[in-house]
XYZ file of N, CA and C in Angstrom:
636
model
N 0.946 -1.390 -0.084
C 0.130 0.135 -0.108
C 0.791 1.394 0.100
N 0.393 2.083 -0.806
C 1.391 3.411 -1.200
C 1.100 4.317 0.288
N 2.178 5.174 0.195
C 1.958 6.200 1.467
C 0.312 7.123 1.119
N -0.070 7.435 -0.022
C -1.161 7.931 -0.154
C -2.239 7.270 0.081
N -2.307 5.807 -0.405
C -3.508 4.543 0.095
C -3.179 4.821 1.369
N -2.387 4.790 2.183
C -2.539 4.292 3.705
C -3.082 5.483 4.186
N -3.172 6.962 3.662
C -3.964 7.951 3.952
C -5.255 7.721 3.979
N -5.414 7.620 2.840
C -6.925 7.713 1.898
C -7.623 6.454 2.911
N -6.855 5.340 3.589
C -7.959 4.572 4.103
C -7.736 4.881 5.699
N -7.168 5.818 6.103
C -7.154 6.050 7.296
C -8.067 7.645 7.623
N -8.695 7.844 6.714
C -9.042 9.581 6.685
C -10.284 10.022 7.515
N -10.717 8.427 8.210
C -11.810 8.571 9.131
C -11.686 8.172 10.383
N -10.066 8.137 10.762
C -9.696 7.644 12.189
C -9.923 8.470 13.180
N -10.447 9.948 12.845
C -10.410 11.316 13.882
C -11.825 10.766 14.195
N -12.902 10.657 13.290
C -14.218 10.335 13.686
C -14.539 9.166 14.293
N -13.619 8.163 14.063
C -14.473 7.253 14.724
C -13.776 7.119 16.273
N -12.630 8.203 16.353
C -12.302 8.542 17.917
C -12.952 9.310 18.514
N -14.228 10.059 17.837
C -15.139 11.054 18.495
C -16.154 10.211 18.679
N -16.768 9.073 17.908
C -17.559 8.193 17.833
C -17.753 7.647 19.278
N -16.316 7.190 19.458
C -16.203 6.531 20.840
C -16.443 7.290 22.124
N -16.475 8.510 21.979
C -16.272 9.319 23.305
C -17.830 10.164 23.408
N -18.549 10.068 22.597
C -19.948 10.705 22.113
C -21.090 10.056 22.698
N -22.120 10.414 23.449
C -22.738 9.281 23.906
C -24.456 9.928 23.467
N -24.413 11.200 22.970
C -25.674 12.016 22.319
C -26.127 10.515 21.097
N -27.017 10.151 21.136
C -27.618 9.280 19.720
C -27.841 10.381 18.671
N -28.326 11.550 18.519
C -28.484 12.387 17.764
C -27.009 12.740 17.693
N -26.260 12.785 18.152
C -24.679 13.583 17.459
C -24.328 12.430 16.916
N -24.233 11.187 17.537
C -23.703 9.760 16.856
C -24.206 9.793 15.293
N -25.607 10.160 15.158
C -26.193 9.536 13.728
C -25.583 10.383 12.921
N -25.792 12.037 13.201
C -24.744 12.831 12.675
C -23.424 12.421 11.954
N -22.719 12.148 12.924
C -21.099 11.583 12.718
C -21.116 10.424 11.942
N -22.164 9.592 12.141
C -22.266 8.191 11.095
C -22.639 8.626 9.655
N -23.340 9.467 9.885
C -24.202 9.862 8.286
C -22.777 10.429 7.293
N -22.058 11.372 8.419
C -20.851 11.983 7.633
C -19.851 10.887 7.150
N -19.208 10.166 8.444
C -18.919 9.184 7.752
C -18.704 7.970 6.612
N -20.378 7.899 6.084
C -20.803 7.148 5.191
C -20.642 8.292 4.329
N -21.168 9.109 4.523
C -21.009 10.275 3.014
C -19.931 10.109 2.562
N -18.428 10.432 3.441
C -17.487 10.617 2.807
C -16.928 9.414 1.993
N -17.298 8.623 2.637
C -16.681 7.170 1.969
C -17.233 6.838 0.876
N -18.696 7.006 0.975
C -19.465 6.531 -0.499
C -18.709 8.090 -1.862
N -18.794 8.722 -1.181
C -18.663 10.191 -2.104
C -17.442 9.821 -3.157
N -16.300 9.317 -2.005
C -14.770 8.793 -3.021
C -14.688 7.420 -3.472
N -15.575 6.737 -3.261
C -15.890 5.275 -3.772
C -16.588 5.778 -5.306
N -17.146 6.586 -5.588
C -17.687 7.343 -6.656
C -18.968 6.905 -6.639
N -19.473 6.670 -5.650
C -21.054 6.386 -5.090
C -21.667 7.486 -4.854
N -21.617 8.698 -5.110
C -22.336 9.770 -4.950
C -23.447 10.004 -5.087
N -24.402 8.724 -6.002
C -26.190 9.321 -5.602
C -26.407 7.986 -4.583
N -26.009 7.703 -4.151
C -26.404 7.221 -2.666
C -26.230 7.983 -1.861
N -25.147 8.870 -1.552
C -25.327 9.795 -0.274
C -26.127 11.189 -0.771
N -27.057 10.516 -1.918
C -28.248 11.809 -2.130
C -29.587 11.202 -1.744
N -29.493 10.146 -1.626
C -31.083 9.134 -1.239
C -31.493 9.683 0.062
N -32.931 9.551 0.264
C -33.938 10.317 0.981
C -33.148 10.113 2.502
N -32.659 8.951 2.650
C -32.839 8.977 4.071
C -31.141 9.563 4.555
N -30.518 9.855 3.647
C -28.711 10.587 3.985
C -28.908 12.560 3.642
N -29.850 12.295 2.809
C -29.515 14.436 2.305
C -30.889 14.562 2.616
N -31.158 15.954 2.691
C -32.624 16.460 2.357
C -32.632 16.561 0.796
N -34.174 16.817 0.637
C -34.819 16.685 -0.889
C -33.998 17.961 -1.566
N -33.970 18.902 -1.119
C -33.496 20.186 -1.927
C -32.103 20.539 -0.911
N -30.638 19.905 -0.832
C -29.621 20.541 0.151
C -29.005 21.572 -0.861
N -28.195 22.227 -0.246
C -27.531 23.680 -0.640
C -25.900 23.341 -0.028
N -25.181 23.570 -0.909
C -24.105 23.459 -0.917
C -23.061 24.928 -0.891
N -22.384 25.189 -0.282
C -21.425 26.635 -0.614
C -19.999 26.256 -0.322
N -19.246 26.492 -1.013
C -18.407 26.462 -1.095
C -17.234 27.687 -1.842
N -16.205 28.191 -0.652
C -15.943 28.818 -0.952
C -14.014 28.478 -0.995
N -13.558 29.478 -2.134
C -12.219 28.739 -2.556
C -11.795 29.829 -3.345
N -10.406 30.243 -2.897
C -9.566 31.288 -3.486
C -10.153 32.360 -3.464
N -11.223 33.112 -2.370
C -11.906 34.358 -2.487
C -13.246 34.203 -3.881
N -13.751 32.712 -4.273
C -14.780 33.275 -4.913
C -15.617 32.089 -4.308
N -17.020 31.961 -4.682
C -18.070 31.075 -4.133
C -18.513 30.225 -5.001
N -19.170 29.431 -4.687
C -20.080 28.452 -5.595
C -20.771 28.316 -4.726
N -22.601 28.946 -5.362
C -23.494 27.898 -4.668
C -24.241 26.838 -5.235
N -24.606 25.867 -4.466
C -25.278 24.703 -5.344
C -26.557 24.649 -4.791
N -27.681 25.310 -5.253
C -29.030 25.448 -4.943
C -29.678 24.098 -5.216
N -29.870 23.257 -4.660
C -31.020 22.270 -4.608
C -30.519 20.753 -5.654
N -31.392 19.801 -5.512
C -30.772 18.723 -5.743
C -30.143 18.457 -7.176
N -30.679 19.202 -8.402
C -30.336 19.209 -9.354
C -28.844 19.649 -9.436
N -28.659 20.671 -9.008
C -27.158 21.536 -9.012
C -26.160 20.714 -8.291
N -26.446 20.437 -7.055
C -25.779 19.088 -6.334
C -25.359 17.897 -7.061
N -26.242 17.249 -7.886
C -25.985 16.139 -8.259
C -25.339 16.559 -10.001
N -25.404 17.700 -10.469
C -24.105 17.723 -11.326
C -22.862 17.840 -10.977
N -22.693 19.036 -9.597
C -21.708 18.968 -9.449
C -21.058 17.451 -9.126
N -21.532 16.749 -8.491
C -20.760 15.466 -8.158
C -20.540 14.656 -9.525
N -21.531 14.761 -10.546
C -21.355 13.994 -11.996
C -20.137 14.610 -12.905
N -19.869 16.005 -12.623
C -18.694 16.974 -12.980
C -17.138 16.448 -12.108
N -17.298 16.064 -10.958
C -16.094 15.572 -9.993
C -15.902 14.138 -10.511
N -16.858 13.317 -10.758
C -16.505 12.216 -11.289
C -15.911 11.985 -12.924
N -16.731 13.124 -13.830
C -16.385 13.239 -15.013
C -15.066 13.793 -15.060
N -14.600 14.588 -14.495
C -13.043 15.056 -14.491
C -11.482 14.413 -13.628
N -12.477 13.236 -13.228
C -11.505 12.453 -12.282
C -10.988 12.993 -10.827
N -11.794 13.907 -10.310
C -11.454 14.473 -8.988
C -12.334 14.143 -7.887
N -12.825 12.884 -7.811
C -13.841 12.448 -6.392
C -12.669 11.531 -5.524
N -11.253 11.091 -6.031
C -10.520 10.765 -5.084
C -10.109 11.739 -3.958
N -10.613 12.322 -3.131
C -10.313 12.869 -1.883
C -10.246 12.563 -0.592
N -9.812 13.231 0.251
C -9.457 12.625 1.417
C -9.425 13.530 2.735
N -9.519 13.589 3.889
C -9.261 14.402 5.021
C -8.024 14.092 5.735
N -7.505 14.776 6.530
C -6.225 14.500 7.118
C -6.914 14.301 8.705
N -5.799 14.487 9.926
C -6.290 14.451 11.386
C -7.583 15.660 11.335
N -8.781 14.942 11.571
C -9.894 15.929 11.718
C -10.577 15.973 13.328
N -11.166 17.119 13.874
C -11.882 17.056 15.423
C -12.558 18.051 14.821
N -13.879 17.353 15.094
C -14.969 18.035 14.691
C -15.977 18.347 15.878
N -16.743 19.252 16.094
C -17.541 19.682 17.477
C -18.639 19.774 16.562
N -19.650 18.704 17.474
C -20.966 18.531 17.035
C -21.960 18.748 17.877
N -23.054 19.584 17.289
C -24.312 19.588 18.138
C -25.422 19.083 17.319
N -26.685 19.832 17.885
C -27.862 18.871 17.584
C -28.052 19.547 16.058
N -27.494 21.005 15.840
C -27.689 21.325 14.452
C -26.879 20.878 13.055
N -25.720 20.036 13.713
C -24.839 19.515 12.808
C -23.521 19.585 13.090
N -22.222 20.018 12.405
C -21.312 19.439 12.998
C -19.918 20.646 12.197
N -19.293 20.991 12.608
C -18.073 22.012 12.384
C -16.606 21.620 12.730
N -15.849 21.944 11.581
C -14.468 21.572 12.154
C -13.153 21.857 10.912
N -12.177 21.674 11.159
C -10.747 21.983 10.297
C -10.282 20.600 10.174
N -9.725 20.818 8.573
C -9.114 19.615 8.544
C -8.108 19.938 7.159
N -7.319 19.017 7.330
C -6.454 19.129 5.932
C -6.588 18.178 5.016
N -7.124 18.810 3.744
C -7.683 18.307 3.097
C -6.974 17.943 1.472
N -7.013 16.752 1.155
C -6.050 16.317 -0.125
C -6.833 15.677 -1.261
N -6.429 16.262 -2.385
C -7.090 15.630 -3.425
C -6.024 15.368 -5.032
N -6.243 14.422 -5.382
C -5.608 14.172 -6.770
C -6.617 15.205 -7.862
N -5.850 15.986 -8.843
C -6.319 17.054 -9.674
C -5.369 16.641 -10.856
N -6.232 16.467 -12.144
C -5.227 16.258 -13.446
C -4.785 17.803 -13.937
N -3.575 17.777 -14.432
C -3.456 19.382 -14.710
C -4.060 19.831 -15.555
N -5.001 19.076 -16.482
C -6.056 19.826 -17.611
C -6.960 20.810 -16.827
N -7.406 20.688 -15.918
C -8.151 21.607 -14.920
C -7.949 22.669 -13.864
N -6.674 22.077 -13.698
C -5.537 22.831 -12.108
C -5.787 24.141 -12.451
N -6.179 24.966 -11.921
C -6.679 26.433 -12.038
C -6.129 26.913 -10.945
N -6.156 28.216 -10.192
C -6.780 28.583 -8.844
C -7.898 28.003 -8.078
N -8.726 27.384 -8.610
C -10.018 27.102 -7.634
C -9.923 25.863 -8.180
N -10.022 24.473 -7.623
C -10.490 23.161 -8.139
C -12.017 23.023 -8.271
N -12.446 23.152 -7.019
C -13.916 23.675 -7.218
C -14.897 24.311 -8.103
N -14.012 25.342 -8.431
C -14.715 26.425 -9.118
C -14.486 25.740 -10.941
N -13.163 25.111 -10.955
C -12.549 24.865 -12.119
C -13.372 23.651 -12.662
N -13.966 22.541 -11.517
C -14.665 21.293 -11.767
C -16.186 22.164 -12.203
N -16.838 23.319 -11.243
C -18.045 23.555 -11.332
C -18.099 24.289 -12.933
N -17.149 25.051 -13.540
C -17.504 26.123 -14.771
C -17.135 24.470 -15.675
N -16.607 23.666 -15.737
C -16.201 22.700 -16.722
C -17.528 21.818 -16.991
N -18.287 21.728 -15.979
C -19.356 21.078 -16.191
C -18.991 19.385 -16.712
N -17.936 19.129 -16.117
C -17.206 17.315 -16.715
C -16.058 17.720 -17.824
N -16.144 18.865 -18.337
C -15.044 18.889 -19.279
C -13.613 18.911 -18.677
N -12.681 18.543 -19.453
C -11.344 18.492 -19.020
C -10.079 19.527 -19.556
N -10.825 20.792 -20.086
C -10.006 21.565 -20.425
C -9.695 22.737 -19.903
N -8.803 23.373 -19.592
C -8.426 24.301 -18.670
C -8.125 25.750 -19.297
N -8.694 26.607 -18.845
C -8.467 27.922 -19.005
C -7.058 28.416 -19.524
N -6.439 28.593 -20.425
C -4.994 28.939 -20.616
C -4.320 29.800 -19.388
N -5.442 30.961 -19.381
C -4.353 31.988 -17.971
C -4.519 31.070 -16.579
N -5.255 30.147 -16.720
C -5.205 29.671 -14.904
C -3.914 28.463 -14.958
N -3.446 27.938 -16.408
C -2.514 26.805 -16.410
C -1.165 27.001 -16.606
N -0.511 28.160 -16.450
C 0.876 28.837 -16.634
C 1.481 27.748 -15.737
N 2.558 27.475 -16.541
C 3.305 26.405 -15.780
C 2.723 24.677 -14.857
N 1.798 24.667 -15.387
C 1.314 23.214 -15.535
C 1.187 22.332 -16.431
N 1.422 21.312 -16.036
C 1.531 20.160 -17.385
C 0.241 19.814 -17.530
N -0.773 20.026 -18.240
C -2.197 19.778 -18.566
C -2.106 17.715 -18.391
N -0.985 17.401 -19.033
C -1.144 16.202 -19.299
C -0.769 15.571 -17.977
N -0.432 15.942 -16.640
C 0.351 15.420 -15.373
C -0.651 15.227 -14.351
N -0.424 14.991 -13.563
C -1.479 14.622 -11.964
C -0.811 15.486 -11.246
N -1.610 16.472 -10.160
C -0.868 17.224 -9.107
C -1.894 16.130 -7.604
N -1.001 16.583 -6.632
C -1.743 16.523 -5.151
C -2.003 17.840 -4.565
N -3.296 18.461 -4.763
C -3.414 19.366 -3.910
C -3.864 19.068 -2.513
N -3.131 20.052 -1.312
C -3.701 19.933 0.067
C -3.455 21.348 0.441
N -4.658 21.328 1.155
C -4.924 22.705 1.597
C -5.998 22.824 3.109
N -6.229 23.583 3.987
C -6.868 23.487 4.918
C -8.243 23.845 4.757
N -8.937 23.256 4.992
C -10.567 23.870 4.686
C -11.682 23.534 6.364
N -12.061 24.667 6.062
C -13.266 24.470 7.604
C -14.414 24.160 6.823
N -15.293 23.474 7.787
C -16.357 22.566 7.666
C -17.550 23.066 8.431
N -18.781 23.658 7.885
C -20.050 23.843 8.657
C -20.737 22.999 7.809
N -21.493 21.967 8.879
C -22.701 21.250 7.776
C -23.631 20.901 8.663
N -24.815 21.590 8.282
C -25.970 21.280 8.960
C -26.591 20.214 8.819
N -27.212 19.977 9.677
C -28.583 18.477 9.621
C -29.710 18.612 10.037
N -30.610 17.803 9.673
C -32.190 18.320 10.286
C -32.394 17.366 11.471
N -33.428 17.102 12.151
C -33.902 16.423 13.299
C -33.307 15.091 12.795
N -34.007 14.948 11.549
C -33.415 13.427 11.106
C -31.862 12.565 11.284
N -31.327 13.816 11.025
C -30.067 13.357 10.808
C -29.603 13.198 9.547
N -30.050 14.432 8.484
C -29.680 14.131 7.247
C -29.011 15.480 7.073
N -28.516 15.137 6.093
C -27.152 16.474 5.606
C -27.877 17.521 5.012
N -28.344 18.636 5.285
C -29.181 19.873 5.116
C -28.177 20.659 3.431
N -26.709 20.615 3.676
C -25.990 21.287 2.743
C -24.743 21.033 3.641
N -23.602 21.244 2.495
C -22.211 21.999 2.902
C -21.819 23.388 2.841
N -21.084 23.886 4.020
C -20.507 24.945 3.827
C -18.998 24.549 3.887
N -17.996 24.774 3.326
C -16.744 24.777 3.107
C -15.742 26.173 2.839
N -15.149 26.138 3.740
C -14.210 27.358 3.403
C -12.886 26.930 3.184
N -11.573 27.660 2.631
C -10.589 27.343 2.483
C -10.022 28.380 2.918
N -8.464 27.633 3.462
C -7.283 28.590 3.992
C -6.682 28.695 2.703
N -6.808 29.852 1.950
C -6.023 29.691 0.563
C -4.506 29.738 0.983
N -4.114 30.608 1.716
C -2.325 30.353 2.554
C -2.119 28.901 2.482
N -2.797 28.211 2.907
C -2.189 26.912 3.484
C -2.268 26.210 2.151
N -2.746 26.501 0.867
C -2.249 25.655 -0.554
C -1.306 25.260 -0.932
N -0.911 23.708 -1.037
C 0.077 23.158 -1.428
C -0.304 22.440 -2.584
N 0.786 22.641 -3.706
C 0.339 21.827 -5.047
C 1.619 21.434 -5.327
N 1.540 19.680 -5.751
C 2.999 18.911 -5.665
C 2.357 18.120 -7.353
N 3.539 18.329 -7.744
C 3.123 17.150 -9.024
C 3.481 15.732 -9.087
N 2.770 14.727 -8.971
C 2.844 13.195 -8.490
C 3.149 12.721 -9.883
N 3.984 11.526 -9.464
C 3.586 10.409 -10.710
C 2.617 9.853 -11.227
N 2.145 9.618 -12.212
C 0.595 8.893 -12.175
C 0.662 7.575 -11.679
N 1.775 7.015 -11.309
C 1.643 5.808 -10.650
C 1.155 5.815 -9.284
N 1.407 6.827 -8.572
C 0.888 7.474 -7.251
C -0.395 7.786 -7.531
N -0.983 7.980 -8.388
C -2.320 8.594 -8.014
C -3.827 7.353 -7.899
N -4.521 7.754 -6.743
C -5.322 6.666 -6.541
C -6.576 6.598 -7.346
N -6.774 6.181 -8.455
C -8.281 5.849 -9.670
C -9.210 5.832 -9.039
N -10.348 6.295 -9.292
C -11.700 5.808 -8.862
C -11.843 4.202 -8.412
N -11.573 3.711 -9.595
C -11.513 2.300 -9.127
C -10.714 1.622 -7.807
N -9.808 2.535 -7.975
C -8.851 1.749 -6.215
C -9.174 2.511 -5.241
N -9.602 3.500 -5.485
C -10.546 4.078 -4.179
C -11.980 2.840 -3.701
N -12.676 3.172 -4.800
C -13.599 1.770 -4.259
C -13.346 0.807 -4.163
N -11.861 0.332 -4.656
C -11.365 -0.890 -3.911
C -10.989 -1.112 -2.216
N -10.526 0.106 -2.215
C -9.532 0.510 -0.744
C -10.740 0.470 0.227
N -11.908 1.233 -0.143
C -13.006 1.488 0.778
C -14.150 0.554 1.047
N -14.140 -0.393 0.087
C -15.283 -1.486 0.333
C -15.590 -2.116 1.377
N -13.967 -2.496 1.764
C -14.673 -2.978 3.411
C -15.101 -1.878 4.293
N -14.805 -0.911 4.593
C -15.163 0.069 5.624
C -16.213 0.258 5.442
N -17.116 0.569 4.002
C -18.265 0.522 3.908
C -19.177 -0.425 4.082
N -18.904 -1.549 4.157
C -19.414 -2.605 4.465
C -19.344 -2.852 5.983
N -18.626 -2.576 6.621
C -18.326 -2.110 7.703
C -19.185 -1.148 8.825
N -19.339 -0.404 7.592
C -20.419 0.828 8.079
C -21.771 1.094 7.668
N -22.126 -0.222 7.195
C -23.591 -0.108 6.469
C -24.464 0.616 7.820
N -25.698 1.085 7.110
C -26.582 1.941 8.238
C -26.969 1.001 9.316
């Protein structure tokens, strides 16, 4: 197992530790929903996280990156965004050490976020590039100076999260805020990249363990 694969399969360790210390059933349900959401998302099974038992009918995602904001209002917009992540091979992402504060309304926290991104869409903002491309893999020339469009990059940055949940423990939306000063972009050998198929393979045992 490569160093990145080791990080990848252990991304929920912090959540696991928190679950061991939380007695409130509602708070446990929220964290379990988040854990399963994250594992399904990066396994390419994003349609499952948008099911009525995990997510409200009309979620709203607010993503803030490099001083720009993206608002995905409603199920259609959120579904299209996930589809674009899959089409641009940017679904393989993971969190580092995380410590969330959980309440009845959801959770908030800060974490190191890592993501493999093809040079063909790597610009100032990963989320924005995916959102604007709508699944296309062509990058804007002015954003790709010095970037190998045929190469792969590991993007690491610190993100703050605020995710609200409803009374049933279903996700209402994602509010994600980037610390742009923390971003580090490193070119990686293609052999080090975790493909979507490999991600699904690595996480399958964890998903079976964490069935609802």
